[in-house]
Coordinates of C-alpha atoms in Angstrom, one line a residue:
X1 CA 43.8 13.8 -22.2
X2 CA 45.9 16.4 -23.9
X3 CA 49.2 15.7 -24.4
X4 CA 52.1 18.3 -24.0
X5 CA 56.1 18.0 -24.8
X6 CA 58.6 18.2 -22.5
X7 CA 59.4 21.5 -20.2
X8 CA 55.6 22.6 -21.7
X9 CA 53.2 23.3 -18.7
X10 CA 50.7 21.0 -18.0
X11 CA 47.4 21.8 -19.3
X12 CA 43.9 20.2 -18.1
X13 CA 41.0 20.4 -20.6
X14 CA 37.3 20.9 -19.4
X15 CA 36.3 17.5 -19.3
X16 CA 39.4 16.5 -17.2
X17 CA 38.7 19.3 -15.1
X18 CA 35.6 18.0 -14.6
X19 CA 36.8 14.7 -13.6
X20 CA 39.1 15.7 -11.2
X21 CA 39.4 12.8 -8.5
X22 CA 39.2 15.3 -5.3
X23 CA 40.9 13.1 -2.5
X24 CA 43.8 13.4 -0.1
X25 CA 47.0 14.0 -1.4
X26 CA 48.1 15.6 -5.0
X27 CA 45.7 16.1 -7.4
X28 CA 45.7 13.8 -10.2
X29 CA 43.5 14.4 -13.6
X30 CA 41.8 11.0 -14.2
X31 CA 40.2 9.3 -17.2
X32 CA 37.6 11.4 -19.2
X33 CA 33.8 10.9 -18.4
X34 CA 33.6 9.8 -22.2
X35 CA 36.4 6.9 -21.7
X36 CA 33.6 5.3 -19.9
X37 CA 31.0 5.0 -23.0
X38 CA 31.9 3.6 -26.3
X39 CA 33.2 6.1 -28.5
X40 CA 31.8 5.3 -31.7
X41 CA 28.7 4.0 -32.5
X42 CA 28.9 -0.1 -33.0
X43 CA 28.3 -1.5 -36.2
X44 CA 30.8 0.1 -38.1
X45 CA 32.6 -2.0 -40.7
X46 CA 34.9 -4.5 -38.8
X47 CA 38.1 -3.2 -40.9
X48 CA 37.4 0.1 -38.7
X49 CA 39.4 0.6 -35.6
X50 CA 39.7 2.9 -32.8
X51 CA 42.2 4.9 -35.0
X52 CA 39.4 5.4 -38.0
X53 CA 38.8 8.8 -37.6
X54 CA 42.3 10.2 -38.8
X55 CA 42.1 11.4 -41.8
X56 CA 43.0 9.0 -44.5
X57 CA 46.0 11.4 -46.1
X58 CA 47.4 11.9 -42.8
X59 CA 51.3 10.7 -42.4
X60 CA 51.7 8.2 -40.5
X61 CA 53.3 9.2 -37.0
X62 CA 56.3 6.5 -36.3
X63 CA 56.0 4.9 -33.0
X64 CA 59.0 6.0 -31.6
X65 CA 58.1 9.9 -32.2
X66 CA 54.8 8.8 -30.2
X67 CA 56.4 7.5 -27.9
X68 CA 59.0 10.1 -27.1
X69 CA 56.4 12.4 -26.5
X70 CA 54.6 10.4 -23.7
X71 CA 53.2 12.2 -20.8
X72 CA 53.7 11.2 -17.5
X73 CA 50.2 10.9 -17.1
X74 CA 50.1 8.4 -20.1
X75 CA 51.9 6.2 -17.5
X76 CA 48.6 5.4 -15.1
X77 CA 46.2 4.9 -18.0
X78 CA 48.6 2.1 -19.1
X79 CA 47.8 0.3 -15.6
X80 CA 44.2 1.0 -16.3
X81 CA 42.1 -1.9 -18.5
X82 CA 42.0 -0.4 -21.8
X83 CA 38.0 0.7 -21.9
X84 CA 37.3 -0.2 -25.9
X85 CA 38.7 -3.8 -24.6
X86 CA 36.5 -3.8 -21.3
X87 CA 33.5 -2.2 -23.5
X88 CA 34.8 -4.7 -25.9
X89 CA 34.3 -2.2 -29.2
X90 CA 35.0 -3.3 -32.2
X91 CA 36.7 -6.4 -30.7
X92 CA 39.7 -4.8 -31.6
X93 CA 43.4 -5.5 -29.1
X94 CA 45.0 -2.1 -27.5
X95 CA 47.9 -0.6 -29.1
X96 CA 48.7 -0.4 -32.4
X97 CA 49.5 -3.0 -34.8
X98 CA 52.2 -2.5 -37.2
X99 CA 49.8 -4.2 -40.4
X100 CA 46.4 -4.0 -41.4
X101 CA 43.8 -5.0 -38.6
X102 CA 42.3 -9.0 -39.6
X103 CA 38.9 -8.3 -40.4
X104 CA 36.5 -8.7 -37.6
X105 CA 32.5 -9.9 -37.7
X106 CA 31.0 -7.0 -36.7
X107 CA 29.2 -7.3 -33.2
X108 CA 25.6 -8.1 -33.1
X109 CA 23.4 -5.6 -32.0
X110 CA 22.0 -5.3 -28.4
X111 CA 18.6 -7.8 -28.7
X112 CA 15.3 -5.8 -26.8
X113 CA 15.1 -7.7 -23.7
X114 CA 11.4 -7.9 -22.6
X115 CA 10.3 -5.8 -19.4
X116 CA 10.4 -8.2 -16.4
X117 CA 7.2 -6.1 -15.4
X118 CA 5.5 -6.4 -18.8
X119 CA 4.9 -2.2 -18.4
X120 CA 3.6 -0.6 -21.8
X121 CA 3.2 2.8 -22.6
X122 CA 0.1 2.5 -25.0
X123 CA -2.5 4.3 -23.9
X124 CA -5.0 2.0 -25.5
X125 CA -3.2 -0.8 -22.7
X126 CA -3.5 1.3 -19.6
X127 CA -7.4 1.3 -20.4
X128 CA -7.9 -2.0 -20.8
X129 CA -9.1 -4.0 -23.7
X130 CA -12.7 -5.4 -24.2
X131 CA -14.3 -8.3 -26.1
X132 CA -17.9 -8.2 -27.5
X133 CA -19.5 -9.4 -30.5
X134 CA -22.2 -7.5 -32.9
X135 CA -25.0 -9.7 -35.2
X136 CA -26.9 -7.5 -37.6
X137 CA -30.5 -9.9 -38.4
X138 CA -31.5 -8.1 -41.4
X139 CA -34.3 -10.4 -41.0
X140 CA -35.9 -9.1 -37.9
X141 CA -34.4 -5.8 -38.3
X142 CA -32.2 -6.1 -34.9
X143 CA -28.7 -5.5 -34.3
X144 CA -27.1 -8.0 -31.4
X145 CA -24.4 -6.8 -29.1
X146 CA -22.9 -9.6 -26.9
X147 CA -20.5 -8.0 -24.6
X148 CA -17.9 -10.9 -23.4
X149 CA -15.5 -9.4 -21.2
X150 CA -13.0 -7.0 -20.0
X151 CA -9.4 -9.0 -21.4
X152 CA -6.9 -8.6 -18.8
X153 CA -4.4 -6.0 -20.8
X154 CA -1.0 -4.8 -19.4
X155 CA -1.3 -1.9 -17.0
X156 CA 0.8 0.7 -15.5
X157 CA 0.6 -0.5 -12.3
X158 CA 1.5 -3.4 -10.5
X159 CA -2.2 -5.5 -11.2
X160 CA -3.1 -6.4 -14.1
X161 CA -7.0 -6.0 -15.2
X162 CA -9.3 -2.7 -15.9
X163 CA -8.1 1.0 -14.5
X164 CA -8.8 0.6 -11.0
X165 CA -11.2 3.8 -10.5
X166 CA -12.4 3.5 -6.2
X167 CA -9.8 3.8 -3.3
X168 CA -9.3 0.3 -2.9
X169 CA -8.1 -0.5 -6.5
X170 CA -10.8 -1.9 -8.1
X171 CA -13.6 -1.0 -10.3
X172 CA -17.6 -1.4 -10.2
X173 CA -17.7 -1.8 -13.9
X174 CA -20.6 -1.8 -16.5
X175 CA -21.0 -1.4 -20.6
X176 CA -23.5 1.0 -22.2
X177 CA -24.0 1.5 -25.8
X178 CA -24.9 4.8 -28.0
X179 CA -25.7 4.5 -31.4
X180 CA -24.6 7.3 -33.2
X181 CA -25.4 10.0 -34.3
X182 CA -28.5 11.0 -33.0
X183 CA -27.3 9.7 -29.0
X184 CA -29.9 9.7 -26.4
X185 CA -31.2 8.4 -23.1
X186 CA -33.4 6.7 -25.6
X187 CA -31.1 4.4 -27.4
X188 CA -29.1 3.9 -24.6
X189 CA -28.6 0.4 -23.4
X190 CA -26.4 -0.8 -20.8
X191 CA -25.1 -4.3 -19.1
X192 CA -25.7 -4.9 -15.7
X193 CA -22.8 -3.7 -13.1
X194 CA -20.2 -6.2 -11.5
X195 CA -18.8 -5.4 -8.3
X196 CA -15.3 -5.2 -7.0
X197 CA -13.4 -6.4 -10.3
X198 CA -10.9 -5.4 -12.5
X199 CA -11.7 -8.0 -14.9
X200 CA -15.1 -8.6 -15.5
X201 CA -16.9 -11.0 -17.4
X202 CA -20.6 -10.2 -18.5
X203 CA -21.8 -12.3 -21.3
X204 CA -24.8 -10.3 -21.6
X205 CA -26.0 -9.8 -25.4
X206 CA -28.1 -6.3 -25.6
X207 CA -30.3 -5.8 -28.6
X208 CA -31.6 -2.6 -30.6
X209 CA -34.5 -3.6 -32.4
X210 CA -35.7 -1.3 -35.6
X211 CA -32.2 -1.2 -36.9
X212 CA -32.5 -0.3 -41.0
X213 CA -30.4 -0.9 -43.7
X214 CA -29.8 2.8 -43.7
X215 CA -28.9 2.5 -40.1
X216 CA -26.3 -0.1 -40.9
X217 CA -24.5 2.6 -43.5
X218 CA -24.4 5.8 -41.4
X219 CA -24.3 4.8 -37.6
X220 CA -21.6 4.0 -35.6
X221 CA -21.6 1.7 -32.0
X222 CA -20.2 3.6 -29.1
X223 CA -19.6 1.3 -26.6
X224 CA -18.4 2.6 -23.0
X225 CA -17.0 1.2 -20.1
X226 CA -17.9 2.7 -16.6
X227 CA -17.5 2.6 -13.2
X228 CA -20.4 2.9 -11.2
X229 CA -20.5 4.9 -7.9
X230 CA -23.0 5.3 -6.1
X231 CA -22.4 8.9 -4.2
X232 CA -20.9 10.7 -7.0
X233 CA -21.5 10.3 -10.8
X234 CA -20.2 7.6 -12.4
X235 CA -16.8 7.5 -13.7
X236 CA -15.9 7.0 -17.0
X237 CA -13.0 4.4 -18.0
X238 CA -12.4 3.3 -21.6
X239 CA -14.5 3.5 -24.8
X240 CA -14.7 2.3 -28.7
X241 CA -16.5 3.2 -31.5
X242 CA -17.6 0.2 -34.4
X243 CA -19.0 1.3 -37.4
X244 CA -21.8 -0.8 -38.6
X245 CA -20.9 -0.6 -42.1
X246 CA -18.3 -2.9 -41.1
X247 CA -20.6 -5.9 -40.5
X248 CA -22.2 -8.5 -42.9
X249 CA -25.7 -9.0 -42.7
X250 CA -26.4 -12.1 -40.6
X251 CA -22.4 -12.6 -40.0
X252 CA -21.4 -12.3 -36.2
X253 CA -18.2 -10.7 -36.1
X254 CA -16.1 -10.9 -33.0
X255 CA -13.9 -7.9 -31.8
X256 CA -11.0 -7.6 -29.1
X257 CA -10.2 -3.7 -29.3
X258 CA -8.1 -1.6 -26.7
X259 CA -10.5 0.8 -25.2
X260 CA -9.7 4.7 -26.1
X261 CA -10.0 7.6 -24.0
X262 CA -13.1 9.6 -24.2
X263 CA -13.7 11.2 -27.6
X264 CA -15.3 14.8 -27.8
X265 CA -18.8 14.9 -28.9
X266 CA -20.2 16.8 -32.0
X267 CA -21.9 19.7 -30.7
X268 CA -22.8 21.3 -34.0
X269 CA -25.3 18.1 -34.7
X270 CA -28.2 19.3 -35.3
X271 CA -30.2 19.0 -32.1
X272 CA -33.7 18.2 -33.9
X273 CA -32.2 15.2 -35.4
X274 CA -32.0 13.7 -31.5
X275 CA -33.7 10.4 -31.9
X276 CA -36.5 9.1 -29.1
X277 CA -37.1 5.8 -30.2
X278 CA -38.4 3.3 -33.1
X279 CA -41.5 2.6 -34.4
X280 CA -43.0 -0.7 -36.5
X281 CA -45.5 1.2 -39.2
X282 CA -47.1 -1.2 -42.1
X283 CA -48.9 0.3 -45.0
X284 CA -51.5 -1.4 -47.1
X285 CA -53.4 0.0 -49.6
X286 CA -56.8 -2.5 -50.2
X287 CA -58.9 -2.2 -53.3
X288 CA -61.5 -3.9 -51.8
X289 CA -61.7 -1.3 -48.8
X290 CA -60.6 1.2 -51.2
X291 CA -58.3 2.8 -48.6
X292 CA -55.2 3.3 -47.1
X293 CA -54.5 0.9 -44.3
X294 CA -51.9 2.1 -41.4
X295 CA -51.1 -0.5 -38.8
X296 CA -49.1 0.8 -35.6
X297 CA -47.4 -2.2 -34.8
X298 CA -45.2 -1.5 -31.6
X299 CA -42.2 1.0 -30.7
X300 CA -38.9 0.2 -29.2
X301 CA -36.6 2.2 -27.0
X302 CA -38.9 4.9 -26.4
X303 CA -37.5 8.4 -24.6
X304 CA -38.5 8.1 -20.8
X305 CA -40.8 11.2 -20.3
X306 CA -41.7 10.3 -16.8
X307 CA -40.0 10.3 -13.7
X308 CA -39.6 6.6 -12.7
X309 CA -38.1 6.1 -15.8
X310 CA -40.5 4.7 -18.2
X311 CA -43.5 6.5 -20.6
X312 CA -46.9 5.7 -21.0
X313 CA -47.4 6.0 -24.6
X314 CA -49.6 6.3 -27.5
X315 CA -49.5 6.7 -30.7
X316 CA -51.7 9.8 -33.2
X317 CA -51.8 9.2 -36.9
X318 CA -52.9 12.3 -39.3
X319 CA -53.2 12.5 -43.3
X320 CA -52.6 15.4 -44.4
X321 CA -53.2 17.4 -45.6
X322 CA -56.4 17.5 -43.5
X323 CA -59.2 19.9 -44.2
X324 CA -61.9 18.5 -42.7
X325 CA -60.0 17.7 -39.7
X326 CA -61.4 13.8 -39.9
X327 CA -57.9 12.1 -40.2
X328 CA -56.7 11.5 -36.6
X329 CA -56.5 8.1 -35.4
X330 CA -54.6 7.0 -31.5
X331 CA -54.2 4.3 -30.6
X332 CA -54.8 3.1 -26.6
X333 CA -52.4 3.7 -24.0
X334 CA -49.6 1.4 -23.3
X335 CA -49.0 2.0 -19.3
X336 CA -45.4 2.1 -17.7
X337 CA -43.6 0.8 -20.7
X338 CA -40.3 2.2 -23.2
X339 CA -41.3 -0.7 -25.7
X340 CA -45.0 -1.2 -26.0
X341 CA -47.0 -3.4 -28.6
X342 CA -50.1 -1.8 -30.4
X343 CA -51.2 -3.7 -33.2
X344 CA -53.6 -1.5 -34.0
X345 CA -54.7 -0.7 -37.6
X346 CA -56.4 2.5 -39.2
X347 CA -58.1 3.0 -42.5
X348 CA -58.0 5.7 -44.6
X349 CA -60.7 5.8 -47.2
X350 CA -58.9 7.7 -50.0
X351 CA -58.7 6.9 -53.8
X352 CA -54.9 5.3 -54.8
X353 CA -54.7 8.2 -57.5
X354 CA -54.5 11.0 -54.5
X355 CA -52.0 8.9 -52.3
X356 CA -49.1 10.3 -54.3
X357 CA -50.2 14.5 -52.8
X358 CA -50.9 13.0 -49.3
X359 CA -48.5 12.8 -46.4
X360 CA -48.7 10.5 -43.2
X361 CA -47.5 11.9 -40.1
X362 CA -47.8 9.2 -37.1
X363 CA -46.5 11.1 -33.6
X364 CA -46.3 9.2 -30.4
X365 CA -47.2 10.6 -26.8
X366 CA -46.6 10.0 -23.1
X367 CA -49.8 10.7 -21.3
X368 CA -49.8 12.4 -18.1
X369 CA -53.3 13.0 -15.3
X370 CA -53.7 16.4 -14.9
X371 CA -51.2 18.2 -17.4
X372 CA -50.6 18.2 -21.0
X373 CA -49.3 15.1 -22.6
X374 CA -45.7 14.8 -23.3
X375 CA -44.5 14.3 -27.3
X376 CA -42.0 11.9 -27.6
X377 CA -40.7 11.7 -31.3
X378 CA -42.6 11.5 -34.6
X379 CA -41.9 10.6 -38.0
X380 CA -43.5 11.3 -41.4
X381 CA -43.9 9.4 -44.5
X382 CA -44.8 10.4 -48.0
X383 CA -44.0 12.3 -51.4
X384 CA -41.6 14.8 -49.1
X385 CA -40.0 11.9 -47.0
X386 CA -36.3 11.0 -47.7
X387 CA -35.0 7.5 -47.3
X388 CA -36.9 4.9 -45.8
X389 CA -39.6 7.2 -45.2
X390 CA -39.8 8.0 -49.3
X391 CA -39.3 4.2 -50.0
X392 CA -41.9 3.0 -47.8
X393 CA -44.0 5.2 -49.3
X394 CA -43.3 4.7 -53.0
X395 CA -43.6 0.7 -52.4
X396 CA -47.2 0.9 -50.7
X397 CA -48.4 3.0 -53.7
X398 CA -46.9 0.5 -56.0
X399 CA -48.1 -2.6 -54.7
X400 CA -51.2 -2.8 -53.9
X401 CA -53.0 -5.3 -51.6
X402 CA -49.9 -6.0 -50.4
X403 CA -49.1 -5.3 -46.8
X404 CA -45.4 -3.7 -46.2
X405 CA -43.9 -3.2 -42.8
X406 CA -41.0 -1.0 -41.8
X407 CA -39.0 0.6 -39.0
X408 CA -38.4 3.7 -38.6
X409 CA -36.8 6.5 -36.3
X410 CA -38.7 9.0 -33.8
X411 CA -36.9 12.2 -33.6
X412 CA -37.9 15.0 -31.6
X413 CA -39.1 17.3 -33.9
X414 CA -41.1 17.0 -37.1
X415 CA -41.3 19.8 -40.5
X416 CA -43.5 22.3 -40.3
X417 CA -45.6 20.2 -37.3
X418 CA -47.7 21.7 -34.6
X419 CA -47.1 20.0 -31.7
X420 CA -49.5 20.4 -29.4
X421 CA -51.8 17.7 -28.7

C-alpha cells in the first residue's frame, strides 16, 4: 500500500486497484493480492527478516518519523493478523525490534506428500509394465521367451492394470514377438489371447529355434502387447525392444520393463534381406564316398505361402556352378506344415581339391496343384558366403569325415539366382 503525508491526496496503486473490495458503503482499498503469498522465497538465512531487502547503507528511519507519517489506512491492516506471522515466514514476530533479530533455524522445506491417487505422468506407467524372461541354449541353437505377465503399473485412470482399449474398460490382451531386423510373418510368434483383463497372466514360454551366435550380436527382441478385436484390427498397446547381446549364453535373465509406445519402423532396410524362416544344413565331406555330403535336416518358422496359413514345403539343393545340369537334389514334400523335418541327405561326388571354386545354393518351396510353386527363402553357402554361411563352409573343407551342422537364415531373395522352379 502506498503511503502518502498528510494534506497529500490519496493515491491507489494497480494492485490495490485491483483488489478493491466492491461492497455497500465507501470504498475501501484492501490488502494486496501478494500479502496473501509469502513474499520471499523460504530458506533464506534465519538472520534475514522481512526488512532484508533495504539496502544495507540505507539510514535507519527512527520509529517516530515512521510513525508520524502513518496513513489512515495503516490503521485496519493493524487489526488484520499480520500474514508473514499467519504464513509464518521466517518465524519472525511483527514490528520492528529495536536490536538485532536472535537467529532463527531456518524452516524446513515443504516434504513431497505422495498422491492419494498414486497418478504418474510417465508415459512408460500409463502403458503398463510387463515381465518375461529370455534363455539363449547355445546348445540347441534356440532362444526361450517365457512371457510371465502384465505387472499391474500405475495408470491414469481410476483402475489400475493394462490400457483398457474396448468400451467396457478392459482389454483382450496377447504378446507377439519380432526378431529384428529382418521382421516377418515368418518369425513372428505370439501367446495365446486372454479375455476381459487388464492384468493378464500368461506364463507361456515361445521359442525360436535356429538362433546363431551371429543372431545373438545383431538382433534385437521386439516384444508387443495387443488387444485383440475381433471386427476391427487389432489394437496396439505397449511394446519393448531387448537386445540379445544382452544375454549370457545358457543364463535366463528375468526382465520387468515399462512398455513404450510404438517405435517407427526402418523403412530404408533393405527389403531383400526379409527373412522367411530357418533351415538345419550339415555338411560332410567323406573320403571313402569321395564326395560332398549335404543333409537337409528340418526348417523352422517357415513364411506361410498358402492361404490357411501354413506351407507345404520342400527343399532344392544345386552345386554350382553346374554345367551339366546334374546337381539338383529335393527333397519330398512336407504337407501343411511351417516347421517340417526332412532328414534327407544328398551326395555330391566331387574331388575335396575343387570344393574351395564350388558354391551350394539349397532354396526351399511351397508346392501348389495346378500353378507354379511358391519360393519361400534360400540361402547359399561357399567361397562367396559371409558369416556363418563362409564359416560353415571353411570348416567342412577343413575337416574331413567329420559331419558339421548349422542353422541358418532363408531370406527372400538370393545373388544372382534364378528363381524359377
Amino acid at each position: 500500500m502506498t503511503l502518502r503525508r498528510r494534506g497529500e491526496k490519496a493515491t491507489i496503486s494497480i494492485q490495490e486497484h485491483m483488489a478493491i473490495d466492491v461492497c455497500p458503503g465507501p470504498i475501501r482499498p484492501i490488502k494486496q493480492i501478494s500479502d496473501y503469498f509469502p513474499r520471499f522465497p523460504r530458506g533464506l538465512p534465519p538472520d534475514a527478516g522481512p526488512r532484508a531487502a533495504a539496502p544495507p547503507d540505507a539510514p535507519a528511519r527512527p520509529a517516530e518519523a515512521s510513525a508520524g507519517r502513518r496513513s489512515p489506512s495503516d490503521g485496519a491492516r493493524d487489526d488484520d493478523e499480520d500474514v508473514d506471522q499467519l504464513f509464518g515466514a521466517y518465524g519472525a514476530s511483527p514490528g520492528p525490534s529495536p536490536g538485532p533479530s536472535p537467529a532463527r533455524p531456518p524452516a524446513k522445506p515443504p516434504e513431497d506428500e505422495p498422491d492419494a491417487d498414486g497418478y504418474e505422468s510417465d508415459d512408460c506407467t500409463a502403458l503398463g509394465t510387463l515381465d518375461f524372461s529370455l534363455l539363449y541354449d547355445q546348445e540347441n541353437n534356440a532362444l526361450h521367451c517365457t512371457i510371465s505377465k502384465a505387472k499391474v503399473p500405475k495408470l491414469m485412470f481410476s483402475r489400475k492394470g493394462l490400457k483398457p482399449m474396448d468400451h467396457n474398460g478392459l482389454a483382450d490382451p496377447y504378446v507377439k514377438l519380432h526378431l529384428l531386423p529382418g521382421a516377418s510373418k515368418a518369425n513372428k510368434l505370439r501367446t495365446k489371447t486372454l479375455r476381459n483383463t487388464l492384468n493378464p497372466t500368461w506364463n507361456e514360454t515361445l521359442t525360436y529355434y535356429g538362433i546363431t551366435d551371429e543372431d545373438m550380436i545383431r538382433k534385437t527382441l521386439r516384444i508387443s502387447v495387443c488387444d485383440e478385436d475381433k471386427f476391427r484390427h487389432n489394437e496396439f498397446i505397449g511394446e519393448t525392444r531387448v537386445p540379445l547381446k544382452k544375454l549370457k549364453p545358457n543364463h535366463t535373465k528375468t526382465f520387468s520393463i515399462c512398455l513404450e509406445k510404438q517405435l517407427p519402423v526402418d523403412k530404408t532396410e533393405d527389403k531383400s534381406l526379409e527373412e522367411r524362416g530357418r533351415i538345419l544344413i550339415s555338411l560332410k565331406y567323406s573320403s571313402q564316398k569321395q564326395g560332398l555330403l549335404v543333409g537337409i535336416v528340418r526348417c523352422a518358422h517357415l513364411a506361410a505361402m498358402d492361404a490357411n496359413g501354413y506351407s507345404d514345403p520342400y527343399v532344392k539343393t544345386y552345386l554350382k556352378p553346374d554345367v551339366d545340369k546334374k546337381s539338383k537334389h529335393k527333397t519330398a514334400v512336407k504337407k501343411k506344415t511351417l516347421n517340417p523335418e526332412f532328414n534327407e541327405e544328398f551326395c555330391y561326388e566331387i574331388k575335396h581339391g575343387d570344393l574351395a571354386k564350388k558354391t551350394l545354393e539349397v532354396t526351399v518351396w511351397d508346392y501348389d496343384i495346378g500353378k507354379s510353386n511358391d519360393f519361400i527363402g534360400g540361402v547359399v553357402l561357399g567361397i562367396n558366403a559371409k558369416g556363418e554361411r563362409l564359416k560353415h563352409w571353411f570348416d567342412c573343407l577343413k575337416n574331413k569325415d567329420k559331419r558339421i551342422e548349422r542353422w541358418h537364415t532363408l531370406t527372400n531373395e538370393l545373388p544372382g539366382a534364378v528363381l524359377s522352379d
